[in-house]
Short mmCIF file of N, CA and C in Angstrom, two decimals:
data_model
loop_
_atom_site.label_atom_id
_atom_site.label_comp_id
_atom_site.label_asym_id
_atom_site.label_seq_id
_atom_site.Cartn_x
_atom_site.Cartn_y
_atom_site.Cartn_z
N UNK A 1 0.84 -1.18 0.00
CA UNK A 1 0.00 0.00 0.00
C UNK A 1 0.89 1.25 0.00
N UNK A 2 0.58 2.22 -0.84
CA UNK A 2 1.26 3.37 -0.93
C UNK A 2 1.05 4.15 0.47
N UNK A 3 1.96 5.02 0.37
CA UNK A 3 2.25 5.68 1.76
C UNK A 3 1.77 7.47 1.39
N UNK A 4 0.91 8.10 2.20
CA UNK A 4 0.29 9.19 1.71
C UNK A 4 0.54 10.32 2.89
N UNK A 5 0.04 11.33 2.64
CA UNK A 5 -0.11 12.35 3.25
C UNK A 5 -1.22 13.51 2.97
N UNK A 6 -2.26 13.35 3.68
CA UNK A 6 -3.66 14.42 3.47
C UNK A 6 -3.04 15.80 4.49
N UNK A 7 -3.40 16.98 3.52
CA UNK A 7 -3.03 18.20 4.20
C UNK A 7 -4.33 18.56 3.98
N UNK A 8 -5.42 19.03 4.57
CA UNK A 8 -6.42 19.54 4.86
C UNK A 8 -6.89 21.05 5.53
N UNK A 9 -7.29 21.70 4.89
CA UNK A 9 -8.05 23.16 5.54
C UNK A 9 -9.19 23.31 5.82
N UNK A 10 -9.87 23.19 7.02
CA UNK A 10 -11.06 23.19 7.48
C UNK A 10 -11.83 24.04 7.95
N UNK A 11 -12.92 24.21 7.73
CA UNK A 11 -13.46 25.77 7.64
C UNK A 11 -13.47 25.72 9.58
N UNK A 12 -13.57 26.76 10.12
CA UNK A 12 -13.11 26.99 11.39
C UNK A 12 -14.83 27.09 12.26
N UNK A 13 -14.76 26.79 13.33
CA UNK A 13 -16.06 26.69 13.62
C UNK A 13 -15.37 27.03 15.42
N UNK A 14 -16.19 27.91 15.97
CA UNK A 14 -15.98 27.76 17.41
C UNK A 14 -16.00 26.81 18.69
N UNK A 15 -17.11 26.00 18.11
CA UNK A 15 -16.99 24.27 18.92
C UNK A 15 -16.05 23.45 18.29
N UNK A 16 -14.78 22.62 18.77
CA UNK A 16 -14.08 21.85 18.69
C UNK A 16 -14.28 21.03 17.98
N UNK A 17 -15.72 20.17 18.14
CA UNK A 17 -16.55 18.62 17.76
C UNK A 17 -16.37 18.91 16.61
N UNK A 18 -16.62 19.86 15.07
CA UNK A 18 -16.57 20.05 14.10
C UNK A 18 -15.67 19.26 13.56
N UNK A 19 -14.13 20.14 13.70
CA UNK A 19 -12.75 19.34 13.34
C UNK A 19 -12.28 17.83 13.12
N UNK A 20 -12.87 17.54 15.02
CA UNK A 20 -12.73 16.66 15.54
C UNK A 20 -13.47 15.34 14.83
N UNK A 21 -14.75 15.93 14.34
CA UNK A 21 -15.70 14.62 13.48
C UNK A 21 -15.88 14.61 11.90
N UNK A 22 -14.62 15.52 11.38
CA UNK A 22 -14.37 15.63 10.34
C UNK A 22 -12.75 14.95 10.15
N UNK A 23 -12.01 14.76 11.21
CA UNK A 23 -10.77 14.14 11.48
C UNK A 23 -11.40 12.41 11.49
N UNK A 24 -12.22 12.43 12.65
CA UNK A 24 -12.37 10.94 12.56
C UNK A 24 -13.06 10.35 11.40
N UNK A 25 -13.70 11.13 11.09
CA UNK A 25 -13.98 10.65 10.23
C UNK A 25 -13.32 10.05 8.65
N UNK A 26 -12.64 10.85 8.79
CA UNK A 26 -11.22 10.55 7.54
C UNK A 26 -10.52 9.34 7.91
N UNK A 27 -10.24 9.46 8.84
CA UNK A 27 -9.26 8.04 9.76
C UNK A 27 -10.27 7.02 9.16
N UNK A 28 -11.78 7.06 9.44
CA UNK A 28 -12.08 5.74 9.90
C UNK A 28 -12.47 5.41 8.44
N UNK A 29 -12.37 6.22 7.50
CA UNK A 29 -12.41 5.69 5.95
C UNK A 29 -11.44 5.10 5.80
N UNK A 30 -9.91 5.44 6.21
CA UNK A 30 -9.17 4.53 5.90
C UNK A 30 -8.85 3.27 6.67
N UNK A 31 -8.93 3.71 7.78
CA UNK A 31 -9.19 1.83 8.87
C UNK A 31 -9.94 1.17 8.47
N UNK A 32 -11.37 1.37 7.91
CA UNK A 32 -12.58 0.86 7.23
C UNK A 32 -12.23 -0.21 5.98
N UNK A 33 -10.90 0.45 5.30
CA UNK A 33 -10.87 -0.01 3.91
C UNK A 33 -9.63 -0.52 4.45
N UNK A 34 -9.02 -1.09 5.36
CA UNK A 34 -7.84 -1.67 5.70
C UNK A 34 -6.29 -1.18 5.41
N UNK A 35 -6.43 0.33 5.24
CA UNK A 35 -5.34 1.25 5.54
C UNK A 35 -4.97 1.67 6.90
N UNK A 36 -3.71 1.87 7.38
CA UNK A 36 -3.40 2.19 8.31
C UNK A 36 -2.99 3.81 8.65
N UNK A 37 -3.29 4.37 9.96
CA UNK A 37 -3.03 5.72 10.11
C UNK A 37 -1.88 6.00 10.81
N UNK A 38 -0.99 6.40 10.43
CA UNK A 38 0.25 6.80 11.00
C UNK A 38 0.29 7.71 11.80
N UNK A 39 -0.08 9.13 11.84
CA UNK A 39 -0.35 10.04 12.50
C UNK A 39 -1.05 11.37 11.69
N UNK A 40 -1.57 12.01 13.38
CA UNK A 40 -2.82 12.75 12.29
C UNK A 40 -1.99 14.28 13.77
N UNK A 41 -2.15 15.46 12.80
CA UNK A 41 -1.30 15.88 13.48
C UNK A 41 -2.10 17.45 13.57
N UNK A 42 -2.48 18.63 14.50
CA UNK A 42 -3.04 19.98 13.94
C UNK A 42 -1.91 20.80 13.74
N UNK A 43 -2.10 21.85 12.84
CA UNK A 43 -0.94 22.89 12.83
C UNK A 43 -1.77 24.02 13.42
N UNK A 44 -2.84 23.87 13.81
CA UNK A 44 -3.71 24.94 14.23
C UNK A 44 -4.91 25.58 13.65
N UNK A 45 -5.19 26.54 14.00
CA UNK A 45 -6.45 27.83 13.44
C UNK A 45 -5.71 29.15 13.00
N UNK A 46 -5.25 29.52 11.48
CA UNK A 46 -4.71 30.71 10.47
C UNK A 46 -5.65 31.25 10.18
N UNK A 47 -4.84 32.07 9.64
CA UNK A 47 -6.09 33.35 8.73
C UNK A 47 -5.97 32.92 7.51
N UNK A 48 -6.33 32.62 6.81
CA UNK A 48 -6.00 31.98 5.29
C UNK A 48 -5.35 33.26 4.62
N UNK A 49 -4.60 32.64 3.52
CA UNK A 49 -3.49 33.81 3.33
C UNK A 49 -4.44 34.93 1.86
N UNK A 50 -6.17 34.12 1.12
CA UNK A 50 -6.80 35.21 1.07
C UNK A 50 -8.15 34.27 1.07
N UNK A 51 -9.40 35.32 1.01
CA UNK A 51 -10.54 34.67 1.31
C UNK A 51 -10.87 33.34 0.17
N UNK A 52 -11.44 32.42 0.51
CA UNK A 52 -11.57 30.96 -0.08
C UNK A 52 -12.93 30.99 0.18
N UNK A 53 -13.50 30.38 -1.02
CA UNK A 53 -14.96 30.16 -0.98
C UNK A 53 -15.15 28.65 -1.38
N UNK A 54 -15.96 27.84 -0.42
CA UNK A 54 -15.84 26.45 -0.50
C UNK A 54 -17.79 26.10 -0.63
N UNK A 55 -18.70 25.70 -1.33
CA UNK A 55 -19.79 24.88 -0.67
C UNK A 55 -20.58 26.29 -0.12
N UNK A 56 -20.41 27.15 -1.39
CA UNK A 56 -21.45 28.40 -1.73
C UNK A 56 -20.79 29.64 0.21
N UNK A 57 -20.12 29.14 0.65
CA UNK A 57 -19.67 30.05 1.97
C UNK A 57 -18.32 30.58 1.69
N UNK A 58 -17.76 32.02 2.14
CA UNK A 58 -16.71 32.67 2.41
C UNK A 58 -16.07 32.12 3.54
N UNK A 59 -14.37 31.95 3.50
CA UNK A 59 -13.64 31.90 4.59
C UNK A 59 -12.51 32.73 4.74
N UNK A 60 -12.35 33.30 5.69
CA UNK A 60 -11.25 34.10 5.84
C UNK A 60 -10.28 33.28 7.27
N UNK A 61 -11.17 32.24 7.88
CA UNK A 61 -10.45 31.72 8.87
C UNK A 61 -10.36 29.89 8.73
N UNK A 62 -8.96 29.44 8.88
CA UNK A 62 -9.38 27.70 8.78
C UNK A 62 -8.32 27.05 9.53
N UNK A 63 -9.03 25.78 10.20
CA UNK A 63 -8.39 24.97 10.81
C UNK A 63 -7.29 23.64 9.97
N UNK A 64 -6.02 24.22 10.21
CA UNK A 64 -5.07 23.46 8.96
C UNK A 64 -4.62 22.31 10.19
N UNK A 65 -4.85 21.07 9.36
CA UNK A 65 -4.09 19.42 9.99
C UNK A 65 -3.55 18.49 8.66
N UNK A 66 -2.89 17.61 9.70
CA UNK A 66 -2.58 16.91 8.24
C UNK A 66 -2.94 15.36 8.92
N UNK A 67 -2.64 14.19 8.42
CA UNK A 67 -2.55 12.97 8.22
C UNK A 67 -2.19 11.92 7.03
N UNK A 68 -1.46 11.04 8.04
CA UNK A 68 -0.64 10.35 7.29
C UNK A 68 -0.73 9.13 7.43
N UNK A 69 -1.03 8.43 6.65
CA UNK A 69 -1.61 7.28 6.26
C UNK A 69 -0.55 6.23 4.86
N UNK A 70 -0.86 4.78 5.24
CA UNK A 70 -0.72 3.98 4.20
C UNK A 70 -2.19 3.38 3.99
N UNK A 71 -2.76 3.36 2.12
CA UNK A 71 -3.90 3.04 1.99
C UNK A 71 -3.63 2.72 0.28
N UNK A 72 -5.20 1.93 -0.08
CA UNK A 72 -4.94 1.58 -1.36
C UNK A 72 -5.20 2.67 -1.81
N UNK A 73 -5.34 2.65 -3.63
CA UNK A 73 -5.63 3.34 -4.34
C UNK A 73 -7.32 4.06 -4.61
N UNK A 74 -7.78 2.17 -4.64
CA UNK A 74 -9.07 2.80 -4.32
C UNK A 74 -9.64 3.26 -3.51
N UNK A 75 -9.00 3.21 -2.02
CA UNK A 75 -9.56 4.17 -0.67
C UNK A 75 -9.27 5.29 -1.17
N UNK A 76 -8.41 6.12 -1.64
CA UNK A 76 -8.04 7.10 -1.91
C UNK A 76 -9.25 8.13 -2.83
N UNK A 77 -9.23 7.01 -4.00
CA UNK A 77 -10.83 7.73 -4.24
C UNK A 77 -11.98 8.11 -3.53
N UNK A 78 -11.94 7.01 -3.34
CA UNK A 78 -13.27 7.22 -2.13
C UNK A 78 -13.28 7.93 -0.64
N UNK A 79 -12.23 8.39 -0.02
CA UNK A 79 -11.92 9.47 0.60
C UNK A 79 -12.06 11.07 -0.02
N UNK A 80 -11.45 10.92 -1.54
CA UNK A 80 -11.58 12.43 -1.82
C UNK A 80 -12.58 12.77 -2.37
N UNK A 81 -13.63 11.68 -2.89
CA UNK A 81 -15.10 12.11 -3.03
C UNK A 81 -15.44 12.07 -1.53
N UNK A 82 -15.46 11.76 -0.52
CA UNK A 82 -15.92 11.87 0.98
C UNK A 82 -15.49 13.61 0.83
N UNK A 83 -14.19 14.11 1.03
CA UNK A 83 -13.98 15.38 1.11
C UNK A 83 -14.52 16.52 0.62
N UNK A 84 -14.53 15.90 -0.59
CA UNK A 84 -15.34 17.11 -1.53
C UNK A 84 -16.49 17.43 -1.69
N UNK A 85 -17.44 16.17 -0.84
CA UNK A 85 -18.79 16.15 -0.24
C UNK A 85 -18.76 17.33 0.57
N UNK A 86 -17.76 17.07 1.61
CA UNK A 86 -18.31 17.91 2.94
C UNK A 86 -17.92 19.29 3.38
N UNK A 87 -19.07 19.69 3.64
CA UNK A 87 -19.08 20.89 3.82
C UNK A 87 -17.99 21.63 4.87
N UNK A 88 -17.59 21.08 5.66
CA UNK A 88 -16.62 21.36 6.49
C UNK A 88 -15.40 21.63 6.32
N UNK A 89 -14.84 21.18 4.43
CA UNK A 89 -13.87 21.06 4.15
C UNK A 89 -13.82 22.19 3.13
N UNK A 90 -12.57 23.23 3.55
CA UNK A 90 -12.19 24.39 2.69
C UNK A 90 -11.36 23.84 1.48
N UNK A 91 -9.89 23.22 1.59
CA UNK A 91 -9.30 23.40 0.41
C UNK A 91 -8.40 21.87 1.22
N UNK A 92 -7.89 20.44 -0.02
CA UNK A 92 -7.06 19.58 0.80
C UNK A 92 -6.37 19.06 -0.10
N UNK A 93 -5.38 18.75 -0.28
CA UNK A 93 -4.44 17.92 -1.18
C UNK A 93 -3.75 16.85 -0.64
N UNK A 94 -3.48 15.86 -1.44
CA UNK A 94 -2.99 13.99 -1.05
C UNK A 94 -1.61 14.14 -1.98
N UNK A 95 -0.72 13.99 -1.25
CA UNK A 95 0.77 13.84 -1.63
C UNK A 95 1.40 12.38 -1.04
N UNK A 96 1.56 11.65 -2.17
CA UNK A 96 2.22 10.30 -2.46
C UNK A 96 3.45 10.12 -2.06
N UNK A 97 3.83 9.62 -0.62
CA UNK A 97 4.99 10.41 -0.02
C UNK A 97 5.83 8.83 -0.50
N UNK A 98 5.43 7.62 -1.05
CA UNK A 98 6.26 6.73 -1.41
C UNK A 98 5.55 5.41 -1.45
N UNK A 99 5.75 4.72 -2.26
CA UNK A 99 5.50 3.11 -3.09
C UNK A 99 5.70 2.09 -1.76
N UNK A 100 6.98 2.14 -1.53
CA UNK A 100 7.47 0.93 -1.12
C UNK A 100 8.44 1.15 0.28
N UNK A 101 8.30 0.09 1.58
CA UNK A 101 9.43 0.59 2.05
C UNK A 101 10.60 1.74 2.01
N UNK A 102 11.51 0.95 1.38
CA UNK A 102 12.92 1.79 1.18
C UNK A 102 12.36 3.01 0.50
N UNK A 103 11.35 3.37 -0.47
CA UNK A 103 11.15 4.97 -0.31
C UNK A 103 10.87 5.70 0.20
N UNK A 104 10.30 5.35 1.33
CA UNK A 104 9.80 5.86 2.99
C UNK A 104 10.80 6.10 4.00
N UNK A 105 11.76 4.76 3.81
CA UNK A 105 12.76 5.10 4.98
C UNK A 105 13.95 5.93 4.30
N UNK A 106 14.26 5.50 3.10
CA UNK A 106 15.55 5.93 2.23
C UNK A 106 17.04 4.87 2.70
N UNK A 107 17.57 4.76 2.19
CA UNK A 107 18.81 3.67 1.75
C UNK A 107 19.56 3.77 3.40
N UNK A 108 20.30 2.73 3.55
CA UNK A 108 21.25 2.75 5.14
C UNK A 108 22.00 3.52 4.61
N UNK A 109 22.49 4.18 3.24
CA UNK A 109 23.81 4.87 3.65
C UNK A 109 22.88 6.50 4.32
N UNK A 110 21.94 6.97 3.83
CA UNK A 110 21.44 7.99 4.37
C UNK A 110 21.19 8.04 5.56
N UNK A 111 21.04 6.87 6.25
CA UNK A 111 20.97 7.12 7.61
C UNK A 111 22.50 7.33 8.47
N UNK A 112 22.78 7.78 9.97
CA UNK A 112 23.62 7.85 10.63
C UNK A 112 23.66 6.74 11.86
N UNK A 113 25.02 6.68 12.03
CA UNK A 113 25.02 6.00 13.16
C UNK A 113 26.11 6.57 14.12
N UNK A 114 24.87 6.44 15.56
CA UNK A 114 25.28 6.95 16.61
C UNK A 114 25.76 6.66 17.59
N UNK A 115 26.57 5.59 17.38
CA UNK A 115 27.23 4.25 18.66
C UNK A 115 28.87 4.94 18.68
#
């Protein structure tokens, strides 16, 4: 299973639960379809750098996270039609961070050793 990375902008809402059931919910598409979640991480609540209009609404404010996941191809579809459904979601892109093992970890000579 390819190894991914969802960067997500979420329209900002003053109750927490929003984020929070728009996060799990992503996860559990991919646990669902027998992908695994590596880590799901917030960078916080920005001002978007200009106003974004998503699902007929203006944003000038959004909650940016990411997650990182290994999943098939076809979860992948079917996650970013989930996204583009929901209203909660401002702007998100999926970056293919690697195929196989060794393109994830990168070769032993790139690594160091500290003994």
């Amino acid at each position: 299973m390819p190894y991914y990375e969802l960067l997500c902008i979420a329209a900002h809402y003053p109750q927490y639960q929003h984020i929070q059931g728009l996060v799990r919910s992503s996860a559990k598409q991919i646990l669902d379809r027998g992908g695994v979640v590596r880590e799901i991480k917030s960078n916080g609540t920005k001002v978007l750098p200009q106003r974004m209009r998503s699902h007929q609404t203006n944003h000038d404010i959004g909650d940016y996270w990411i997650m990182r996941f290994d999943a098939s191809p076809k979860s992948m579809v079917l996650l970013t039609d989930a996204l583009r459904q929901d209203p909660r979601v401002i702007r998100w892109t999926t970056i293919k961070l690697g195929e196989k093992l060794r393109d994830i970890v990168g070769s032993r000579s790139e690594t160091t050793d500290q003994a």
